[in-house]
Amino acid sequence: MNTTQAVDDTTDVIVVGGGTGGYSTALRAAALGLDVVLVERDKVGGTCLHRGCIPSKAMLHAAELVDGIAEARERWGVKATLDSVDWAALVATRDDIVTRNHRGVEGHLAHAGVRVVRGTARLTGPRSVRVEGVREESAPGASGEPVPGARRGPAPGVRDLSARRGIVLATGSRPRTLPGLTPDGRRVVTSDDALFAPGLPASVLVLGGGAIGVEYASFHRSMGAQVTLVEAADRLVPLEDADVSRHLTRGLKKRGIDVQTGARLLDAEVLDDGVRARVRTARGEVRAVEAERLLVAVGRVPVTDGLDLAAAGLTTDERGFVVPADWRRLETAVPGIHVVGDLLPPPSLGLAHASFAEGLLVAETLAGVVSAPVDYAAVPRVTYSSPQTAAVGLSEAEARARGHEVEVNSMPLTAVAKGMVHGQGGTVKVVAEAGGGQVLGVHLVGPHVSEMIAESQLIVGWDAQPDDVARHIHAHPTLSEAVGEAFLTLAGRGLHQQ
């Protein structure tokens, strides 16, 4: 006898996927007075919290501390030494940070009255979802007491949900793999499991020179590994400004990373103690590379497996993305079904902070609140390597391709005193319309630029001109003075003319 029981339930909004895009949608919709059910088959927080942004940046902070010991000894005369890295302690700290953030997200959802159903969702129509394998379902109120009618605790079975206002798809992405390379979590790893592989390898071959690949290459080099970084395009972070790529590559090579751009993996063999690969370089030479670990970071693909988009009248494009019919509302061709996060094709950026903005937009749309569309040109992009990169707006090449007559100014970070203190080089590059016109893009490379990009986000997002920025005073001595100086020069008032 089949004991599985389906329970009908109607709500205002169903959010499928509890990553950054999904839970931001749920929280904002609940704040606007809507009844929200969030369906998540794993843990709320998604890839960013559990396998991506947060654990990787925690590890990169540890790497920064290791690098600081070397700088203290070699540059500042501080006789510090690094005996060893306690991998277990490092992992424990990382996991504690993730756990506390996870509890925080769950607490926010509970406080907002969002009902979280843990199971696997599939669409059954334009306003309906079936959740199978339900393990738990809860929605405590702000006081911690159950919301009337909410179910709590283990509840195996099926939930048939229907939405009065709409459905939001936020199922995220997974790492792209390469034919013939099967990740095993030990010798061949993807970006999702690289941080959870056992121990620190003595050597790593990283495939992919985008932000993820560069960050992992940087981390492992800080931890003492010999690193080979292979990128098929002719430069690293190929979506960024060419000068950003140049400065980043120079910084990584200075640290001893073997950077191979315009190069391709021919084949790889997994051995008992590592991986043996052949790489064709930009010059056409075939190089043998041996490493304890091969890290595949060649991009990510949308996750729609088992979602049964067709049941709701939806399809994906040839790349697997769900394309909105209305980008201003992120609404699909099926009215009432919206998309956020990594399911969206470009110009969406596949970045956690962009998905937050998308979630807010969709929640407000469903609540009938007028909301401005996401301005993707004003979304900052950061690579947390050493050196870091950060950018917002158009690259010089993009601006020219769009027909702008541009004026460009670059200012080395070492042009200001704080840049000399850090001693890591770096640059600020500003792209603006010629003749004192609108700032189109700002591009930074160097220490702590991830924390400096917020100012430039406002400059680009508010269509400022160099003269608008030049009248504002930057604190001295700071790295941000270099940003101020770059705009002073474009405004004809520079103190450190290049």
GROMACS .gro file of C-alpha atoms in nm:
model
  498
    1MET     CA    1   0.000   0.000   0.000
    2ASN     CA    2   0.131   0.344  -0.089
    3THR     CA    3   0.154   0.546   0.234
    4THR     CA    4   0.280   0.864   0.066
    5GLN     CA    5   0.025   1.136   0.120
    6ALA     CA    6  -0.002   1.455  -0.087
    7VAL     CA    7  -0.100   1.767   0.108
    8ASP     CA    8  -0.249   2.058  -0.086
    9ASP     CA    9  -0.131   2.404   0.014
   10THR     CA   10  -0.183   2.749  -0.135
   11THR     CA   11   0.044   3.044  -0.068
   12ASP     CA   12   0.125   3.379  -0.228
   13VAL     CA   13   0.476   3.306  -0.352
   14ILE     CA   14   0.672   2.985  -0.399
   15VAL     CA   15   1.049   3.024  -0.419
   16VAL     CA   16   1.237   2.721  -0.554
   17GLY     CA   17   1.596   2.729  -0.431
   18GLY     CA   18   1.736   2.873  -0.108
   19GLY     CA   19   2.061   3.031  -0.226
   20THR     CA   20   2.131   3.405  -0.222
   21GLY     CA   21   1.874   3.483  -0.492
   22GLY     CA   22   1.610   3.260  -0.340
   23TYR     CA   23   1.632   3.360   0.023
   24SER     CA   24   1.662   3.731  -0.060
   25THR     CA   25   1.342   3.701  -0.263
   26ALA     CA   26   1.169   3.518   0.023
   27LEU     CA   27   1.278   3.766   0.291
   28ARG     CA   28   1.178   4.074   0.092
   29ALA     CA   29   0.845   3.925  -0.015
   30ALA     CA   30   0.764   3.833   0.347
   31ALA     CA   31   0.860   4.184   0.461
   32LEU     CA   32   0.608   4.319   0.210
   33GLY     CA   33   0.332   4.111   0.368
   34LEU     CA   34   0.323   3.814   0.132
   35ASP     CA   35   0.288   3.453   0.245
   36VAL     CA   36   0.602   3.275   0.122
   37VAL     CA   37   0.709   2.913   0.093
   38LEU     CA   38   1.077   2.848   0.020
   39VAL     CA   39   1.165   2.502  -0.115
   40GLU     CA   40   1.526   2.386  -0.071
   41ARG     CA   41   1.654   2.033  -0.123
   42ASP     CA   42   1.986   2.086   0.058
   43LYS     CA   43   2.069   2.378   0.290
   44VAL     CA   44   1.952   2.737   0.270
   45GLY     CA   45   2.241   2.960   0.170
   46GLY     CA   46   2.325   2.765  -0.145
   47THR     CA   47   2.661   2.738  -0.315
   48CYS     CA   48   2.777   3.083  -0.205
   49LEU     CA   49   2.747   3.011   0.163
   50HIS     CA   50   2.840   2.643   0.175
   51ARG     CA   51   3.082   2.579  -0.113
   52GLY     CA   52   3.173   2.913  -0.268
   53CYS     CA   53   3.195   3.275  -0.159
   54ILE     CA   54   3.209   3.241   0.218
   55PRO     CA   55   3.435   2.937   0.274
   56SER     CA   56   3.669   3.040  -0.009
   57LYS     CA   57   3.709   3.395   0.123
   58ALA     CA   58   3.769   3.259   0.471
   59MET     CA   59   4.051   3.047   0.330
   60LEU     CA   60   4.187   3.340   0.128
   61HIS     CA   61   4.200   3.545   0.447
   62ALA     CA   62   4.411   3.271   0.603
   63ALA     CA   63   4.632   3.282   0.293
   64GLU     CA   64   4.668   3.658   0.336
   65LEU     CA   65   4.793   3.601   0.691
   66VAL     CA   66   5.050   3.352   0.564
   67ASP     CA   67   5.168   3.601   0.302
   68GLY     CA   68   5.192   3.866   0.573
   69ILE     CA   69   5.442   3.656   0.766
   70ALA     CA   70   5.670   3.641   0.463
   71GLU     CA   71   5.633   4.016   0.404
   72ALA     CA   72   5.706   4.091   0.769
   73ARG     CA   73   6.029   3.896   0.751
   74GLU     CA   74   6.151   3.993   0.406
   75ARG     CA   75   6.044   4.358   0.386
   76TRP     CA   76   6.002   4.491   0.736
   77GLY     CA   77   6.270   4.312   0.933
   78VAL     CA   78   6.021   4.141   1.162
   79LYS     CA   79   6.187   3.808   1.233
   80ALA     CA   80   5.874   3.602   1.199
   81THR     CA   81   5.867   3.245   1.077
   82LEU     CA   82   5.592   3.008   0.972
   83ASP     CA   83   5.643   2.668   1.129
   84SER     CA   84   5.344   2.500   0.967
   85VAL     CA   85   4.978   2.536   0.879
   86ASP     CA   86   4.745   2.346   1.108
   87TRP     CA   87   4.503   2.238   0.838
   88ALA     CA   88   4.249   2.094   1.081
   89ALA     CA   89   4.236   2.418   1.282
   90LEU     CA   90   4.208   2.626   0.966
   91VAL     CA   91   3.921   2.411   0.839
   92ALA     CA   92   3.749   2.428   1.178
   93THR     CA   93   3.756   2.809   1.173
   94ARG     CA   94   3.626   2.815   0.817
   95ASP     CA   95   3.345   2.574   0.900
   96ASP     CA   96   3.249   2.771   1.210
   97ILE     CA   97   3.211   3.086   0.999
   98VAL     CA   98   2.992   2.898   0.752
   99THR     CA   99   2.783   2.741   1.028
  100ARG     CA  100   2.720   3.074   1.200
  101ASN     CA  101   2.617   3.235   0.871
  102HIS     CA  102   2.390   2.939   0.794
  103ARG     CA  103   2.219   2.970   1.130
  104GLY     CA  104   2.184   3.341   1.067
  105VAL     CA  105   2.004   3.285   0.737
  106GLU     CA  106   1.775   3.026   0.892
  107GLY     CA  107   1.703   3.265   1.177
  108HIS     CA  108   1.616   3.549   0.939
  109LEU     CA  109   1.377   3.325   0.746
  110ALA     CA  110   1.213   3.204   1.067
  111HIS     CA  111   1.179   3.558   1.202
  112ALA     CA  112   1.019   3.671   0.876
  113GLY     CA  113   0.767   3.386   0.888
  114VAL     CA  114   0.891   3.220   0.568
  115ARG     CA  115   0.794   2.854   0.562
  116VAL     CA  116   1.088   2.639   0.452
  117VAL     CA  117   1.005   2.304   0.294
  118ARG     CA  118   1.303   2.074   0.259
  119GLY     CA  119   1.264   1.849  -0.041
  120THR     CA  120   1.300   1.835  -0.419
  121ALA     CA  121   1.070   2.058  -0.623
  122ARG     CA  122   0.936   2.018  -0.973
  123LEU     CA  123   0.690   2.234  -1.160
  124THR     CA  124   0.347   2.089  -1.229
  125GLY     CA  125   0.199   2.399  -1.391
  126PRO     CA  126   0.242   2.777  -1.425
  127ARG     CA  127   0.130   2.828  -1.064
  128SER     CA  128   0.197   2.493  -0.902
  129VAL     CA  129   0.489   2.296  -0.760
  130ARG     CA  130   0.518   1.944  -0.624
  131VAL     CA  131   0.779   1.885  -0.355
  132GLU     CA  132   0.887   1.523  -0.317
  133GLY     CA  133   1.094   1.357  -0.050
  134VAL     CA  134   0.991   1.618   0.206
  135ARG     CA  135   1.212   1.580   0.512
  136GLU     CA  136   1.117   1.881   0.719
  137GLU     CA  137   0.886   2.178   0.706
  138SER     CA  138   0.875   2.469   0.945
  139ALA     CA  139   0.788   2.833   0.985
  140PRO     CA  140   0.834   2.960   1.340
  141GLY     CA  141   0.730   3.320   1.395
  142ALA     CA  142   0.941   3.603   1.530
  143SER     CA  143   0.881   3.486   1.887
  144GLY     CA  144   0.998   3.134   1.809
  145GLU     CA  145   0.645   2.997   1.838
  146PRO     CA  146   0.497   2.806   1.543
  147VAL     CA  147   0.288   3.000   1.298
  148PRO     CA  148  -0.071   2.869   1.309
  149GLY     CA  149  -0.117   2.592   1.055
  150ALA     CA  150   0.256   2.539   0.997
  151ARG     CA  151   0.394   2.185   1.011
  152ARG     CA  152   0.713   2.113   1.199
  153GLY     CA  153   0.953   1.823   1.228
  154PRO     CA  154   1.009   1.529   0.995
  155ALA     CA  155   0.730   1.491   0.742
  156PRO     CA  156   0.827   1.243   0.470
  157GLY     CA  157   0.601   1.257   0.170
  158VAL     CA  158   0.477   1.499  -0.091
  159ARG     CA  159   0.359   1.859  -0.083
  160ASP     CA  160   0.149   2.000  -0.366
  161LEU     CA  161   0.187   2.377  -0.351
  162SER     CA  162   0.009   2.644  -0.551
  163ALA     CA  163   0.090   3.014  -0.573
  164ARG     CA  164  -0.155   3.301  -0.594
  165ARG     CA  165   0.105   3.561  -0.700
  166GLY     CA  166   0.381   3.364  -0.865
  167ILE     CA  167   0.674   3.124  -0.863
  168VAL     CA  168   1.040   3.226  -0.843
  169LEU     CA  169   1.305   2.992  -0.985
  170ALA     CA  170   1.638   3.021  -0.805
  171THR     CA  171   1.799   2.679  -0.840
  172GLY     CA  172   2.152   2.808  -0.905
  173SER     CA  173   2.439   2.645  -1.091
  174ARG     CA  174   2.704   2.375  -1.066
  175PRO     CA  175   3.065   2.358  -1.189
  176ARG     CA  176   3.119   2.283  -1.554
  177THR     CA  177   3.328   1.972  -1.614
  178LEU     CA  178   3.546   1.864  -1.906
  179PRO     CA  179   3.509   1.546  -2.112
  180GLY     CA  180   3.738   1.273  -1.988
  181LEU     CA  181   3.792   1.437  -1.647
  182THR     CA  182   3.583   1.282  -1.372
  183PRO     CA  183   3.610   1.470  -1.043
  184ASP     CA  184   3.689   1.236  -0.754
  185GLY     CA  185   3.718   1.491  -0.473
  186ARG     CA  186   4.085   1.404  -0.422
  187ARG     CA  187   4.305   1.417  -0.733
  188VAL     CA  188   4.060   1.588  -0.971
  189VAL     CA  189   3.838   1.845  -0.804
  190THR     CA  190   3.593   2.115  -0.905
  191SER     CA  191   3.554   2.454  -0.740
  192ASP     CA  192   3.264   2.312  -0.536
  193ASP     CA  193   3.479   2.054  -0.361
  194ALA     CA  194   3.832   2.201  -0.385
  195LEU     CA  195   3.824   2.344  -0.034
  196PHE     CA  196   3.702   2.015   0.109
  197ALA     CA  197   3.965   1.792  -0.050
  198PRO     CA  198   4.198   1.632   0.206
  199GLY     CA  199   4.499   1.837   0.315
  200LEU     CA  200   4.717   2.084   0.130
  201PRO     CA  201   4.874   1.960  -0.193
  202ALA     CA  202   5.237   2.038  -0.274
  203SER     CA  203   5.146   2.115  -0.636
  204VAL     CA  204   4.829   2.212  -0.822
  205LEU     CA  205   4.731   2.243  -1.187
  206VAL     CA  206   4.442   2.489  -1.217
  207LEU     CA  207   4.235   2.485  -1.536
  208GLY     CA  208   4.057   2.814  -1.592
  209GLY     CA  209   4.178   3.170  -1.546
  210GLY     CA  210   3.852   3.336  -1.452
  211ALA     CA  211   3.789   3.470  -1.104
  212ILE     CA  212   3.743   3.127  -0.945
  213GLY     CA  213   4.053   2.973  -1.099
  214VAL     CA  214   4.268   3.275  -1.015
  215GLU     CA  215   4.150   3.276  -0.653
  216TYR     CA  216   4.229   2.908  -0.606
  217ALA     CA  217   4.566   2.946  -0.774
  218SER     CA  218   4.644   3.236  -0.542
  219PHE     CA  219   4.533   3.046  -0.231
  220HIS     CA  220   4.741   2.737  -0.303
  221ARG     CA  221   5.047   2.944  -0.386
  222SER     CA  222   5.018   3.126  -0.053
  223MET     CA  223   5.005   2.787   0.116
  224GLY     CA  224   5.335   2.688  -0.047
  225ALA     CA  225   5.218   2.484  -0.345
  226GLN     CA  226   5.375   2.498  -0.688
  227VAL     CA  227   5.094   2.624  -0.909
  228THR     CA  228   5.038   2.609  -1.285
  229LEU     CA  229   4.744   2.816  -1.407
  230VAL     CA  230   4.612   2.737  -1.756
  231GLU     CA  231   4.365   2.961  -1.940
  232ALA     CA  232   4.244   2.900  -2.296
  233ALA     CA  233   4.181   3.270  -2.366
  234ASP     CA  234   4.471   3.498  -2.445
  235ARG     CA  235   4.458   3.660  -2.098
  236LEU     CA  236   4.341   3.597  -1.745
  237VAL     CA  237   3.998   3.722  -1.630
  238PRO     CA  238   3.914   3.775  -1.998
  239LEU     CA  239   3.585   3.953  -1.925
  240GLU     CA  240   3.769   4.234  -1.747
  241ASP     CA  241   3.965   4.527  -1.886
  242ALA     CA  242   4.285   4.424  -2.065
  243ASP     CA  243   4.498   4.636  -1.829
  244VAL     CA  244   4.344   4.456  -1.531
  245SER     CA  245   4.448   4.125  -1.686
  246ARG     CA  246   4.799   4.254  -1.749
  247HIS     CA  247   4.854   4.381  -1.395
  248LEU     CA  248   4.700   4.069  -1.241
  249THR     CA  249   4.915   3.837  -1.451
  250ARG     CA  250   5.227   4.028  -1.360
  251GLY     CA  251   5.138   4.009  -0.990
  252LEU     CA  252   5.071   3.634  -1.000
  253LYS     CA  253   5.390   3.562  -1.192
  254LYS     CA  254   5.586   3.769  -0.942
  255ARG     CA  255   5.455   3.535  -0.675
  256GLY     CA  256   5.590   3.235  -0.863
  257ILE     CA  257   5.272   3.110  -1.030
  258ASP     CA  258   5.330   2.959  -1.374
  259VAL     CA  259   5.065   3.139  -1.580
  260GLN     CA  260   4.988   2.990  -1.921
  261THR     CA  261   4.737   3.186  -2.128
  262GLY     CA  262   4.626   3.087  -2.477
  263ALA     CA  263   4.691   2.730  -2.362
  264ARG     CA  264   4.477   2.416  -2.369
  265LEU     CA  265   4.467   2.089  -2.183
  266LEU     CA  266   4.525   1.802  -2.425
  267ASP     CA  267   4.474   1.515  -2.183
  268ALA     CA  268   4.524   1.414  -1.823
  269GLU     CA  269   4.597   1.086  -1.648
  270VAL     CA  270   4.509   1.026  -1.285
  271LEU     CA  271   4.787   0.850  -1.095
  272ASP     CA  272   4.802   0.710  -0.744
  273ASP     CA  273   4.994   1.013  -0.620
  274GLY     CA  274   4.863   1.285  -0.850
  275VAL     CA  275   4.782   1.383  -1.205
  276ARG     CA  276   4.995   1.388  -1.521
  277ALA     CA  277   4.868   1.625  -1.791
  278ARG     CA  278   4.975   1.753  -2.130
  279VAL     CA  279   4.920   2.119  -2.210
  280ARG     CA  280   4.959   2.290  -2.547
  281THR     CA  281   5.101   2.637  -2.485
  282ALA     CA  282   5.027   2.953  -2.681
  283ARG     CA  283   5.345   2.889  -2.881
  284GLY     CA  284   5.224   2.547  -2.987
  285GLU     CA  285   5.463   2.357  -2.761
  286VAL     CA  286   5.336   2.054  -2.571
  287ARG     CA  287   5.432   2.060  -2.205
  288ALA     CA  288   5.401   1.783  -1.951
  289VAL     CA  289   5.267   1.902  -1.615
  290GLU     CA  290   5.258   1.683  -1.307
  291ALA     CA  291   5.071   1.789  -0.995
  292GLU     CA  292   4.923   1.634  -0.685
  293ARG     CA  293   4.587   1.786  -0.769
  294LEU     CA  294   4.405   1.908  -1.079
  295LEU     CA  295   4.144   2.178  -1.012
  296VAL     CA  296   3.884   2.234  -1.284
  297ALA     CA  297   3.750   2.591  -1.280
  298VAL     CA  298   3.616   2.636  -1.633
  299GLY     CA  299   3.285   2.799  -1.545
  300ARG     CA  300   2.945   2.698  -1.417
  301VAL     CA  301   2.621   2.577  -1.576
  302PRO     CA  302   2.259   2.636  -1.466
  303VAL     CA  303   2.082   2.365  -1.264
  304THR     CA  304   1.739   2.278  -1.399
  305ASP     CA  305   1.758   1.898  -1.374
  306GLY     CA  306   1.432   1.750  -1.254
  307LEU     CA  307   1.261   2.090  -1.242
  308ASP     CA  308   1.031   1.991  -1.533
  309LEU     CA  309   1.019   2.336  -1.687
  310ALA     CA  310   0.804   2.205  -1.971
  311ALA     CA  311   0.518   2.135  -1.729
  312ALA     CA  312   0.489   2.510  -1.678
  313GLY     CA  313   0.542   2.595  -2.045
  314LEU     CA  314   0.907   2.698  -2.006
  315THR     CA  315   1.219   2.611  -2.202
  316THR     CA  316   1.588   2.690  -2.171
  317ASP     CA  317   1.821   2.837  -2.432
  318GLU     CA  318   2.102   2.634  -2.589
  319ARG     CA  319   2.326   2.710  -2.288
  320GLY     CA  320   2.071   2.593  -2.033
  321PHE     CA  321   1.964   2.939  -1.910
  322VAL     CA  322   1.604   3.040  -1.847
  323VAL     CA  323   1.569   3.363  -2.044
  324PRO     CA  324   1.333   3.633  -1.914
  325ALA     CA  325   1.079   3.777  -2.155
  326ASP     CA  326   1.089   4.097  -1.950
  327TRP     CA  327   1.426   4.190  -1.801
  328ARG     CA  328   1.274   4.482  -1.613
  329ARG     CA  329   1.078   4.235  -1.400
  330LEU     CA  330   1.286   3.920  -1.458
  331GLU     CA  331   0.963   3.753  -1.566
  332THR     CA  332   0.959   3.464  -1.811
  333ALA     CA  333   0.728   3.417  -2.107
  334VAL     CA  334   0.492   3.244  -1.863
  335PRO     CA  335   0.331   3.525  -1.661
  336GLY     CA  336   0.398   3.495  -1.290
  337ILE     CA  337   0.712   3.283  -1.319
  338HIS     CA  338   1.028   3.482  -1.244
  339VAL     CA  339   1.396   3.389  -1.248
  340VAL     CA  340   1.685   3.505  -1.031
  341GLY     CA  341   2.051   3.414  -0.986
  342ASP     CA  342   2.258   3.173  -1.190
  343LEU     CA  343   1.965   3.054  -1.403
  344LEU     CA  344   1.977   3.392  -1.580
  345PRO     CA  345   2.192   3.440  -1.890
  346PRO     CA  346   2.414   3.746  -1.943
  347PRO     CA  347   2.392   4.037  -1.878
  348SER     CA  348   2.326   3.883  -1.536
  349LEU     CA  349   2.667   3.819  -1.387
  350GLY     CA  350   2.631   3.499  -1.185
  351LEU     CA  351   2.740   3.689  -0.875
  352ALA     CA  352   2.585   3.654  -0.529
  353HIS     CA  353   2.540   4.027  -0.480
  354ALA     CA  354   2.369   4.058  -0.819
  355SER     CA  355   2.128   3.782  -0.720
  356PHE     CA  356   2.044   3.972  -0.399
  357ALA     CA  357   1.939   4.269  -0.614
  358GLU     CA  358   1.743   4.038  -0.846
  359GLY     CA  359   1.563   3.885  -0.549
  360LEU     CA  360   1.462   4.226  -0.418
  361LEU     CA  361   1.334   4.330  -0.761
  362VAL     CA  362   1.125   4.015  -0.809
  363ALA     CA  363   0.980   4.024  -0.457
  364GLU     CA  364   0.876   4.385  -0.499
  365THR     CA  365   0.729   4.310  -0.842
  366LEU     CA  366   0.519   4.027  -0.698
  367ALA     CA  367   0.402   4.253  -0.418
  368GLY     CA  368   0.296   4.522  -0.664
  369VAL     CA  369   0.570   4.764  -0.559
  370VAL     CA  370   0.731   4.968  -0.836
  371SER     CA  371   1.101   4.881  -0.845
  372ALA     CA  372   1.385   4.985  -1.075
  373PRO     CA  373   1.537   4.709  -1.287
  374VAL     CA  374   1.883   4.580  -1.201
  375ASP     CA  375   2.156   4.794  -1.357
  376TYR     CA  376   2.409   4.523  -1.437
  377ALA     CA  377   2.666   4.775  -1.559
  378ALA     CA  378   2.678   4.915  -1.205
  379VAL     CA  379   2.730   4.577  -1.034
  380PRO     CA  380   3.088   4.548  -0.900
  381ARG     CA  381   3.303   4.250  -0.997
  382VAL     CA  382   3.579   4.132  -0.764
  383THR     CA  383   3.853   3.869  -0.775
  384TYR     CA  384   3.985   3.800  -0.425
  385SER     CA  385   4.331   3.683  -0.524
  386SER     CA  386   4.663   3.840  -0.434
  387PRO     CA  387   4.670   4.087  -0.599
  388GLN     CA  388   4.297   4.155  -0.590
  389THR     CA  389   4.101   4.299  -0.880
  390ALA     CA  390   3.778   4.499  -0.866
  391ALA     CA  391   3.583   4.670  -1.141
  392VAL     CA  392   3.251   4.832  -1.219
  393GLY     CA  393   3.112   4.952  -1.548
  394LEU     CA  394   3.260   4.921  -1.897
  395SER     CA  395   3.612   4.829  -1.991
  396GLU     CA  396   3.796   5.059  -2.227
  397ALA     CA  397   3.740   4.817  -2.517
  398GLU     CA  398   3.368   4.782  -2.439
  399ALA     CA  399   3.323   5.158  -2.419
  400ARG     CA  400   3.490   5.212  -2.757
  401ALA     CA  401   3.292   4.925  -2.911
  402ARG     CA  402   2.971   5.095  -2.802
  403GLY     CA  403   3.069   5.410  -2.986
  404HIS     CA  404   3.189   5.623  -2.697
  405GLU     CA  405   3.475   5.865  -2.745
  406VAL     CA  406   3.668   5.797  -2.429
  407GLU     CA  407   3.930   5.955  -2.212
  408VAL     CA  408   4.134   5.718  -1.996
  409ASN     CA  409   4.352   5.783  -1.695
  410SER     CA  410   4.555   5.534  -1.496
  411MET     CA  411   4.712   5.600  -1.159
  412PRO     CA  412   4.952   5.355  -0.992
  413LEU     CA  413   4.875   5.286  -0.629
  414THR     CA  414   5.239   5.358  -0.552
  415ALA     CA  415   5.176   5.721  -0.656
  416VAL     CA  416   5.029   5.767  -0.308
  417ALA     CA  417   5.209   5.711   0.020
  418LYS     CA  418   4.982   5.430   0.145
  419GLY     CA  419   5.046   5.240  -0.175
  420MET     CA  420   5.419   5.259  -0.103
  421VAL     CA  421   5.355   5.130   0.249
  422HIS     CA  422   5.178   4.824   0.113
  423GLY     CA  423   5.446   4.778  -0.151
  424GLN     CA  424   5.240   4.546  -0.370
  425GLY     CA  425   5.196   4.770  -0.671
  426GLY     CA  426   4.859   4.799  -0.836
  427THR     CA  427   4.669   5.054  -1.038
  428VAL     CA  428   4.351   5.257  -1.076
  429LYS     CA  429   4.210   5.296  -1.427
  430VAL     CA  430   3.919   5.526  -1.507
  431VAL     CA  431   3.731   5.520  -1.838
  432ALA     CA  432   3.516   5.828  -1.905
  433GLU     CA  433   3.351   6.000  -2.197
  434ALA     CA  434   3.585   6.249  -2.357
  435GLY     CA  435   3.552   6.613  -2.267
  436GLY     CA  436   3.468   6.565  -1.901
  437GLY     CA  437   3.169   6.341  -1.966
  438GLN     CA  438   3.015   6.056  -1.772
  439VAL     CA  439   3.236   5.798  -1.599
  440LEU     CA  440   3.183   5.469  -1.781
  441GLY     CA  441   3.406   5.233  -1.585
  442VAL     CA  442   3.654   5.207  -1.300
  443HIS     CA  443   3.908   4.924  -1.276
  444LEU     CA  444   4.134   4.849  -0.979
  445VAL     CA  445   4.419   4.606  -0.915
  446GLY     CA  446   4.609   4.579  -0.589
  447PRO     CA  447   4.575   4.520  -0.214
  448HIS     CA  448   4.231   4.568  -0.057
  449VAL     CA  449   4.068   4.694  -0.377
  450SER     CA  450   3.766   4.472  -0.300
  451GLU     CA  451   3.692   4.719  -0.019
  452MET     CA  452   3.763   5.022  -0.241
  453ILE     CA  453   3.520   4.947  -0.524
  454ALA     CA  454   3.206   5.069  -0.343
  455GLU     CA  455   3.294   5.432  -0.411
  456SER     CA  456   3.336   5.361  -0.780
  457GLN     CA  457   3.005   5.173  -0.785
  458LEU     CA  458   2.831   5.492  -0.676
  459ILE     CA  459   3.028   5.699  -0.929
  460VAL     CA  460   2.926   5.477  -1.220
  461GLY     CA  461   2.576   5.404  -1.092
  462TRP     CA  462   2.493   5.773  -1.046
  463ASP     CA  463   2.638   5.874  -1.385
  464ALA     CA  464   2.896   6.103  -1.223
  465GLN     CA  465   3.152   6.302  -1.418
  466PRO     CA  466   3.519   6.334  -1.318
  467ASP     CA  467   3.464   6.688  -1.195
  468ASP     CA  468   3.185   6.564  -0.964
  469VAL     CA  469   3.428   6.324  -0.798
  470ALA     CA  470   3.728   6.558  -0.798
  471ARG     CA  471   3.561   6.800  -0.559
  472HIS     CA  472   3.536   6.532  -0.288
  473ILE     CA  473   3.833   6.492  -0.053
  474HIS     CA  474   3.985   6.150   0.014
  475ALA     CA  475   4.144   6.075   0.351
  476HIS     CA  476   4.523   6.085   0.369
  477PRO     CA  477   4.706   5.854   0.376
  478THR     CA  478   4.483   5.588   0.219
  479LEU     CA  479   4.488   5.371  -0.090
  480SER     CA  480   4.166   5.540  -0.199
  481GLU     CA  481   4.365   5.858  -0.258
  482ALA     CA  482   4.477   5.698  -0.583
  483VAL     CA  483   4.113   5.685  -0.692
  484GLY     CA  484   4.073   6.051  -0.602
  485GLU     CA  485   4.393   6.142  -0.786
  486ALA     CA  486   4.280   5.958  -1.100
  487PHE     CA  487   3.965   6.170  -1.110
  488LEU     CA  488   4.149   6.492  -1.022
  489THR     CA  489   4.373   6.434  -1.322
  490LEU     CA  490   4.077   6.372  -1.555
  491ALA     CA  491   3.925   6.694  -1.422
  492GLY     CA  492   4.246   6.884  -1.499
  493ARG     CA  493   4.341   6.934  -1.134
  494GLY     CA  494   4.584   6.647  -1.072
  495LEU     CA  495   4.873   6.680  -0.830
  496HIS     CA  496   5.056   6.371  -0.952
  497GLN     CA  497   5.035   6.403  -1.328
  498GLN     CA  498   5.139   6.087  -1.512
   0.00000   0.00000   0.00000
